[in-house]
Coordinates of N, CA and C in Angstrom, one line a residue:
X25 N 0.8 -1.2 0.0 CA 0.0 0.0 0.0 C 0.9 1.3 0.0
X26 N 2.0 1.2 0.8 CA 2.9 2.3 0.8 C 3.5 2.6 -0.5
X27 N 3.8 1.5 -1.2 CA 4.4 1.6 -2.6 C 3.5 2.3 -3.6
X28 N 2.2 1.9 -3.5 CA 1.2 2.6 -4.4 C 1.1 4.0 -4.1
X29 N 1.1 4.4 -2.8 CA 1.0 5.8 -2.4 C 2.2 6.6 -2.9
X30 N 3.4 6.0 -2.8 CA 4.6 6.7 -3.2 C 4.6 6.8 -4.7
X31 N 4.1 5.8 -5.4 CA 4.0 5.9 -6.9 C 3.0 7.0 -7.3
X32 N 1.9 7.1 -6.7 CA 0.9 8.1 -7.0 C 1.4 9.5 -6.7
X33 N 2.1 9.7 -5.6 CA 2.7 10.9 -5.3 C 3.8 11.3 -6.3
X34 N 4.6 10.4 -6.7 CA 5.6 10.7 -7.7 C 5.0 11.0 -9.0
X35 N 3.9 10.4 -9.4 CA 3.2 10.7 -10.6 C 2.6 12.1 -10.6
X36 N 2.0 12.5 -9.4 CA 1.4 13.8 -9.3 C 2.5 14.9 -9.4
X37 N 3.7 14.6 -8.8 CA 4.8 15.6 -8.8 C 5.3 15.7 -10.3
X38 N 5.3 14.6 -11.0 CA 5.8 14.7 -12.4 C 4.8 15.5 -13.2
X39 N 3.5 15.3 -13.0 CA 2.5 16.1 -13.8 C 2.6 17.6 -13.4
X40 N 2.8 17.9 -12.2 CA 2.9 19.3 -11.8 C 4.1 20.0 -12.4
X41 N 5.2 19.2 -12.6 CA 6.4 19.9 -13.2 C 6.2 20.1 -14.7
X42 N 5.2 19.4 -15.3 CA 5.0 19.6 -16.8 C 4.2 20.8 -17.1
X43 N 3.5 21.4 -16.2 CA 2.7 22.6 -16.5 C 3.6 23.8 -16.6
X44 N 3.4 24.6 -17.6 CA 4.3 25.8 -17.7 C 4.0 26.8 -16.5
X45 N 5.0 27.4 -16.1 CA 4.9 28.4 -15.0 C 4.3 29.7 -15.6
X46 N 3.5 30.5 -14.9 CA 3.0 31.7 -15.5 C 4.2 32.7 -15.7
X47 N 4.1 33.5 -16.7 CA 5.3 34.5 -17.0 C 5.5 35.4 -15.8
X48 N 6.7 35.6 -15.5 CA 7.0 36.6 -14.4 C 7.5 37.9 -15.0
X49 N 7.2 39.0 -14.4 CA 7.6 40.3 -14.9 C 7.1 41.4 -13.9
X50 N 7.5 42.6 -14.2 CA 7.1 43.7 -13.3 C 5.7 44.2 -13.5
X51 N 5.0 43.7 -14.6 CA 3.7 44.2 -14.9 C 2.6 43.2 -14.6
X52 N 1.4 43.7 -14.2 CA 0.3 42.8 -14.0 C -0.1 42.2 -15.3
X53 N -0.6 41.0 -15.3 CA -1.1 40.4 -16.5 C -2.3 41.1 -17.1
X54 N -2.4 41.2 -18.4 CA -3.6 41.9 -19.0 C -4.8 41.0 -19.0
X55 N -5.8 41.4 -19.6 CA -7.0 40.6 -19.8 C -6.8 39.5 -20.7
X56 N -7.4 38.4 -20.5 CA -7.2 37.2 -21.3 C -7.9 37.5 -22.7
X57 N -7.2 37.3 -23.8 CA -7.8 37.6 -25.1 C -9.1 36.7 -25.3
X58 N -10.1 37.3 -25.8 CA -11.3 36.6 -26.1 C -12.3 36.4 -24.9
X59 N -11.9 36.8 -23.7 CA -12.7 36.5 -22.6 C -13.3 37.9 -22.1
X60 N -14.6 37.9 -21.7 CA -15.1 39.2 -21.3 C -14.5 39.6 -20.0
X61 N -14.6 40.9 -19.7 CA -14.1 41.5 -18.4 C -14.9 40.9 -17.3
X62 N -14.3 40.8 -16.1 CA -15.0 40.2 -15.0 C -16.2 41.1 -14.6
X63 N -16.1 42.4 -14.7 CA -17.2 43.3 -14.3 C -17.4 44.2 -15.6
X64 N -18.6 44.5 -15.9 CA -19.0 45.3 -17.0 C -18.4 46.7 -16.8
X65 N -17.6 47.2 -17.7 CA -17.0 48.6 -17.5 C -18.0 49.7 -17.5
X66 N -19.1 49.5 -18.2 CA -20.2 50.5 -18.3 C -20.8 50.6 -16.9
X67 N -21.1 49.5 -16.2 CA -21.6 49.5 -14.9 C -20.6 50.1 -13.9
X68 N -19.3 49.8 -14.1 CA -18.3 50.4 -13.3 C -18.3 52.0 -13.4
X69 N -18.4 52.4 -14.7 CA -18.5 53.8 -15.0 C -19.7 54.5 -14.3
X70 N -20.9 53.8 -14.3 CA -22.0 54.4 -13.7 C -21.8 54.5 -12.1
X71 N -21.2 53.5 -11.6 CA -21.0 53.5 -10.1 C -20.0 54.6 -9.7
X72 N -19.0 54.8 -10.6 CA -18.0 55.8 -10.3 C -18.6 57.2 -10.5
X73 N -19.5 57.4 -11.4 CA -20.2 58.7 -11.5 C -21.0 59.0 -10.3
X74 N -21.7 58.0 -9.8 CA -22.4 58.1 -8.5 C -21.5 58.5 -7.4
X75 N -20.3 58.0 -7.4 CA -19.4 58.2 -6.3 C -18.6 59.6 -6.5
X76 N -18.8 60.2 -7.6 CA -18.2 61.5 -7.8 C -16.8 61.4 -8.4
X77 N -16.4 60.2 -8.9 CA -15.1 60.0 -9.4 C -15.2 60.1 -10.9
X78 N -15.2 61.3 -11.5 CA -15.6 61.5 -12.9 C -14.4 61.1 -13.8
X79 N -13.2 61.3 -13.4 CA -12.1 60.9 -14.3 C -12.0 59.4 -14.4
X80 N -12.1 58.7 -13.3 CA -12.1 57.3 -13.3 C -13.3 56.7 -14.1
X81 N -14.5 57.4 -14.0 CA -15.7 57.0 -14.7 C -15.4 57.1 -16.2
X82 N -14.7 58.2 -16.6 CA -14.4 58.4 -18.0 C -13.5 57.3 -18.5
X83 N -12.6 56.9 -17.7 CA -11.7 55.8 -18.1 C -12.5 54.5 -18.3
X84 N -13.4 54.2 -17.3 CA -14.3 53.0 -17.4 C -15.1 53.1 -18.7
X85 N -15.7 54.2 -19.0 CA -16.5 54.3 -20.2 C -15.7 54.1 -21.5
X86 N -14.4 54.6 -21.4 CA -13.5 54.4 -22.5 C -13.3 52.9 -22.7
X87 N -13.1 52.2 -21.6 CA -12.9 50.7 -21.7 C -14.1 50.0 -22.2
X88 N -15.3 50.5 -21.8 CA -16.5 50.0 -22.3 C -16.7 50.2 -23.8
X89 N -16.2 51.4 -24.3 CA -16.2 51.6 -25.7 C -15.3 50.7 -26.5
X90 N -14.2 50.4 -25.9 CA -13.2 49.4 -26.5 C -13.8 48.0 -26.6
X91 N -14.6 47.7 -25.5 CA -15.2 46.3 -25.5 C -16.4 46.2 -26.4
X92 N -17.3 47.1 -26.4 CA -18.5 46.9 -27.1 C -18.8 47.9 -28.3
X93 N -17.8 48.8 -28.5 CA -18.0 49.8 -29.5 C -18.7 51.1 -28.9
X94 N -18.8 52.1 -29.7 CA -19.4 53.4 -29.3 C -20.9 53.3 -29.4
X95 N -21.5 52.6 -28.5 CA -23.0 52.5 -28.5 C -23.5 53.8 -27.9
X96 N -24.9 54.0 -27.9 CA -25.5 55.1 -27.4 C -25.2 55.2 -25.9
X97 N -25.2 54.1 -25.2 CA -24.9 54.1 -23.7 C -23.5 54.6 -23.4
X98 N -22.6 54.1 -24.2 CA -21.2 54.5 -24.0 C -21.0 55.9 -24.3
X99 N -21.5 56.4 -25.4 CA -21.4 57.8 -25.8 C -22.1 58.7 -24.7
X100 N -23.2 58.3 -24.2 CA -23.9 59.1 -23.2 C -23.0 59.1 -21.9
X101 N -22.5 58.0 -21.5 CA -21.6 57.9 -20.4 C -20.4 58.8 -20.5
X102 N -19.7 58.8 -21.7 CA -18.6 59.6 -21.9 C -19.0 61.1 -21.9
X103 N -20.1 61.4 -22.5 CA -20.6 62.8 -22.5 C -20.9 63.3 -21.1
X104 N -21.6 62.5 -20.3 CA -21.9 62.9 -19.0 C -20.7 63.0 -18.1
X105 N -19.7 62.2 -18.3 CA -18.4 62.3 -17.5 C -17.7 63.6 -17.9
X106 N -17.7 63.9 -19.2 CA -17.1 65.2 -19.7 C -17.9 66.4 -19.1
X107 N -19.2 66.3 -19.1 CA -20.0 67.4 -18.5 C -19.6 67.6 -17.0
X108 N -19.5 66.5 -16.3 CA -19.1 66.6 -14.9 C -17.7 67.2 -14.7
X109 N -16.8 67.0 -15.7 CA -15.5 67.5 -15.6 C -15.4 68.9 -16.2
X110 N -16.5 69.5 -16.7 CA -16.5 70.8 -17.2 C -16.1 71.0 -18.6
X111 N -16.0 69.9 -19.3 CA -15.6 69.9 -20.8 C -16.9 69.9 -21.6
X112 N -17.5 71.1 -21.7 CA -18.8 71.3 -22.2 C -18.9 71.0 -23.7
X113 N -17.9 71.4 -24.5 CA -17.9 71.2 -25.9 C -17.8 69.7 -26.3
X114 N -16.9 69.0 -25.6 CA -16.8 67.6 -25.8 C -18.1 66.9 -25.4
X115 N -18.6 67.3 -24.3 CA -19.9 66.6 -23.8 C -21.0 66.8 -24.7
X116 N -21.1 68.0 -25.3 CA -22.2 68.3 -26.2 C -22.1 67.4 -27.5
X117 N -20.9 67.3 -28.0 CA -20.7 66.5 -29.2 C -21.0 65.1 -29.0
X118 N -20.6 64.5 -27.9 CA -20.8 63.1 -27.5 C -22.3 62.9 -27.3
X119 N -23.0 63.8 -26.6 CA -24.4 63.6 -26.3 C -25.3 63.8 -27.5
X120 N -24.9 64.6 -28.4 CA -25.6 64.8 -29.7 C -25.5 63.5 -30.5
X121 N -24.3 62.9 -30.5 CA -24.2 61.6 -31.2 C -25.0 60.5 -30.5
X122 N -25.1 60.5 -29.2 CA -25.9 59.5 -28.5 C -27.4 59.6 -28.7
X123 N -27.9 60.8 -28.9 CA -29.4 60.9 -29.1 C -29.8 60.7 -30.5
X124 N -28.8 60.6 -31.4 CA -29.1 60.2 -32.8 C -29.5 58.7 -32.9
X125 N -29.2 58.0 -31.9 CA -29.4 56.5 -31.9 C -30.9 56.3 -31.6
X126 N -31.4 55.1 -32.1 CA -32.8 54.7 -31.7 C -32.9 54.3 -30.3
X127 N -31.7 54.0 -29.6 CA -31.7 53.6 -28.2 C -31.6 54.8 -27.3
X128 N -31.8 56.0 -27.8 CA -31.7 57.2 -26.9 C -32.7 57.2 -25.8
X129 N -32.3 57.5 -24.6 CA -33.2 57.5 -23.5 C -33.5 59.0 -23.0
X130 N -34.5 59.2 -22.2 CA -34.8 60.5 -21.7 C -33.6 61.1 -21.0
X131 N -32.8 60.3 -20.3 CA -31.7 60.8 -19.6 C -30.6 61.4 -20.5
X132 N -30.5 60.8 -21.7 CA -29.5 61.4 -22.7 C -30.0 62.7 -23.2
X133 N -31.3 62.9 -23.5 CA -31.8 64.1 -23.9 C -31.7 65.2 -22.8
X134 N -32.0 64.7 -21.5 CA -31.8 65.6 -20.4 C -30.4 66.1 -20.2
X135 N -29.4 65.2 -20.3 CA -28.0 65.6 -20.1 C -27.6 66.6 -21.2
X136 N -28.1 66.4 -22.4 CA -27.7 67.3 -23.5 C -28.3 68.7 -23.2
X137 N -29.6 68.7 -22.7 CA -30.2 70.0 -22.3 C -29.4 70.7 -21.2
X138 N -28.9 69.9 -20.2 CA -28.1 70.5 -19.1 C -26.8 71.1 -19.7
X139 N -26.2 70.4 -20.6 CA -25.0 71.0 -21.2 C -25.3 72.3 -21.9
X140 N -26.4 72.4 -22.6 CA -26.8 73.6 -23.3 C -27.1 74.7 -22.3
X141 N -27.7 74.4 -21.2 CA -28.0 75.4 -20.2 C -26.7 75.9 -19.6
X142 N -25.7 75.0 -19.4 CA -24.4 75.5 -18.9 C -23.7 76.4 -19.9
X143 N -23.9 76.1 -21.2 CA -23.3 76.9 -22.2 C -24.0 78.2 -22.5
X144 N -25.3 78.4 -21.9 CA -26.0 79.6 -22.1 C -27.0 79.5 -23.3
X145 N -27.1 78.4 -23.9 CA -28.1 78.2 -25.1 C -29.4 77.8 -24.5
X146 N -30.1 78.7 -23.9 CA -31.3 78.4 -23.1 C -32.5 77.9 -24.0
X147 N -32.6 78.5 -25.2 CA -33.8 78.2 -26.0 C -33.6 76.8 -26.6
X148 N -32.4 76.4 -27.0 CA -32.2 75.1 -27.5 C -32.3 74.1 -26.4
X149 N -31.7 74.4 -25.2 CA -31.8 73.6 -24.1 C -33.3 73.3 -23.7
X150 N -34.1 74.3 -23.8 CA -35.5 74.1 -23.5 C -36.2 73.1 -24.4
X151 N -35.8 73.1 -25.7 CA -36.3 72.1 -26.7 C -35.9 70.7 -26.3
X152 N -34.7 70.5 -26.0 CA -34.2 69.2 -25.6 C -34.8 68.7 -24.3
X153 N -34.9 69.6 -23.3 CA -35.5 69.2 -22.1 C -37.0 68.9 -22.2
X154 N -37.7 69.6 -23.1 CA -39.1 69.3 -23.3 C -39.2 67.9 -23.9
X155 N -38.3 67.6 -24.8 CA -38.3 66.2 -25.4 C -38.1 65.2 -24.4
X156 N -37.1 65.4 -23.5 CA -36.8 64.5 -22.4 C -38.0 64.3 -21.5
X157 N -38.6 65.4 -21.2 CA -39.8 65.3 -20.3 C -40.9 64.5 -20.9
X158 N -41.1 64.7 -22.2 CA -42.2 64.0 -22.9 C -41.9 62.5 -23.0
X159 N -40.6 62.2 -23.3 CA -40.2 60.8 -23.4 C -40.3 60.1 -22.1
X160 N -40.1 60.8 -21.0 CA -40.2 60.3 -19.7 C -41.6 60.3 -19.1
X161 N -42.5 60.8 -19.8 CA -43.9 60.9 -19.3 C -44.0 61.7 -18.1
X162 N -43.1 62.6 -17.9 CA -43.2 63.5 -16.7 C -43.0 62.9 -15.4
X163 N -42.3 61.7 -15.3 CA -42.1 61.0 -14.1 C -40.8 61.4 -13.3
X164 N -39.9 62.0 -14.0 CA -38.6 62.3 -13.4 C -38.6 63.8 -12.8
X165 N -38.4 63.9 -11.6 CA -38.3 65.2 -10.9 C -37.1 66.0 -11.4
X166 N -36.0 65.3 -11.7 CA -34.7 66.0 -12.1 C -35.0 66.6 -13.5
X167 N -35.6 65.9 -14.4 CA -35.8 66.4 -15.8 C -36.8 67.6 -15.7
X168 N -37.8 67.5 -14.8 CA -38.8 68.6 -14.7 C -38.1 69.8 -14.1
X169 N -37.2 69.6 -13.1 CA -36.5 70.8 -12.5 C -35.6 71.4 -13.5
X170 N -34.9 70.6 -14.4 CA -34.0 71.2 -15.4 C -34.8 71.9 -16.4
X171 N -36.0 71.4 -16.8 CA -36.8 72.1 -17.7 C -37.3 73.5 -17.1
X172 N -37.7 73.5 -15.9 CA -38.1 74.7 -15.3 C -36.9 75.7 -15.2
X173 N -35.7 75.3 -15.0 CA -34.6 76.2 -15.0 C -34.3 76.8 -16.4
X174 N -34.4 75.9 -17.4 CA -34.2 76.4 -18.8 C -35.3 77.4 -19.2
X175 N -36.5 77.1 -18.8 CA -37.6 78.0 -19.1 C -37.4 79.4 -18.4
X176 N -37.0 79.3 -17.1 CA -36.8 80.6 -16.4 C -35.7 81.4 -17.0
X177 N -34.6 80.7 -17.4 CA -33.5 81.4 -17.9 C -33.8 82.0 -19.3
X178 N -34.6 81.2 -20.1 CA -34.9 81.7 -21.5 C -35.8 82.9 -21.5
X179 N -36.7 83.0 -20.4 CA -37.6 84.1 -20.3 C -37.0 85.3 -19.7
X180 N -35.8 85.1 -19.0 CA -35.2 86.2 -18.4 C -34.2 86.9 -19.4
X181 N -34.7 87.7 -20.2 CA -33.9 88.3 -21.3 C -33.2 89.5 -20.9
X182 N -33.5 90.0 -19.7 CA -32.8 91.2 -19.3 C -33.5 92.5 -19.6
X183 N -34.6 92.4 -20.4 CA -35.3 93.6 -20.8 C -36.6 93.6 -19.9
X184 N -37.0 94.8 -19.6 CA -38.2 95.1 -18.9 C -39.2 95.8 -19.7
X185 N -40.3 95.2 -20.1 CA -41.3 95.9 -21.0 C -41.9 97.2 -20.4
X186 N -41.9 97.3 -19.1 CA -42.5 98.4 -18.4 C -41.6 99.6 -18.4
X187 N -40.3 99.5 -18.6 CA -39.4 100.6 -18.6 C -39.2 101.1 -20.0
X188 N -39.4 102.4 -20.1 CA -39.2 103.1 -21.4 C -37.8 103.0 -21.8
X189 N -37.5 102.6 -23.1 CA -36.2 102.5 -23.6 C -35.7 103.9 -23.9
X190 N -34.4 104.2 -23.6 CA -33.9 105.5 -23.8 C -32.9 105.6 -25.0
X191 N -33.0 104.6 -25.9 CA -32.1 104.6 -27.0 C -32.9 104.4 -28.3
X192 N -32.4 104.9 -29.4 CA -33.0 104.7 -30.7 C -31.9 104.3 -31.7
X193 N -32.3 103.6 -32.8 CA -31.4 103.2 -33.8 C -31.4 104.3 -34.9
X194 N -30.2 104.8 -35.2 CA -30.0 105.8 -36.2 C -29.2 105.3 -37.4
X195 N -29.7 105.4 -38.6 CA -29.0 104.9 -39.8 C -27.9 106.0 -40.1
X196 N -26.7 105.5 -40.3 CA -25.6 106.4 -40.6 C -25.2 106.4 -42.1
X197 N -25.8 105.5 -42.9 CA -25.5 105.3 -44.3 C -24.5 104.2 -44.6
X198 N -24.5 103.7 -45.7 CA -23.6 102.6 -46.1 C -23.9 101.3 -45.3
X199 N -25.1 101.1 -44.8 CA -25.4 99.9 -44.1 C -25.0 99.9 -42.7
X200 N -24.6 101.1 -42.1 CA -24.1 101.2 -40.7 C -25.2 101.8 -39.9
X201 N -25.4 101.3 -38.7 CA -26.3 101.8 -37.8 C -25.7 102.1 -36.4
X202 N -26.3 103.0 -35.7 CA -25.7 103.5 -34.5 C -26.8 103.6 -33.4
X203 N -26.5 103.2 -32.2 CA -27.5 103.3 -31.1 C -27.2 104.7 -30.5
X204 N -28.2 105.5 -30.4 CA -28.0 106.8 -29.8 C -29.0 107.0 -28.6
X205 N -28.6 107.7 -27.6 CA -29.4 107.9 -26.5 C -30.4 109.0 -26.8
X206 N -31.6 108.8 -26.5 CA -32.7 109.9 -26.7 C -32.4 111.0 -25.7
X207 N -32.3 112.3 -26.3 CA -32.1 113.4 -25.4 C -33.3 113.7 -24.5

């Protein structure tokens, strides 16, 4: 019996020595080719956005784009991360691409409206936020509040109809006009 046990142990040691050792080096091993990531990078990006880690969320959305392509969800995630980091031009471009998709959600329309409010394009923001509110059937308080803000800012033009204007437009000739104060 002891002879059989020794033979089995020797055989197991011989098999263990036949398997190649994992490569050693200073860097962590990368993802296995052809295998999906352990955790969905899009989900990771959403959680990082909720935690206020916008730069890390941007990186996660970039990984999601590399894994699944630039889908509407990935574009919206990248746009929202750029909005949170103050990159309004990039956020606007990405969110406009996201809403062109058939998979556009009310949140994507809302986020584009928020970008436009931040840029001062209140009338266009109002249109996008109205669309988001309609697609959402009015159930989201955040979309409703953003629409109210855009409406208030678009109506606040800085002019008061009750105050008499003290300027008039005077034609100077050659297609030039001048604002002059009424004496």
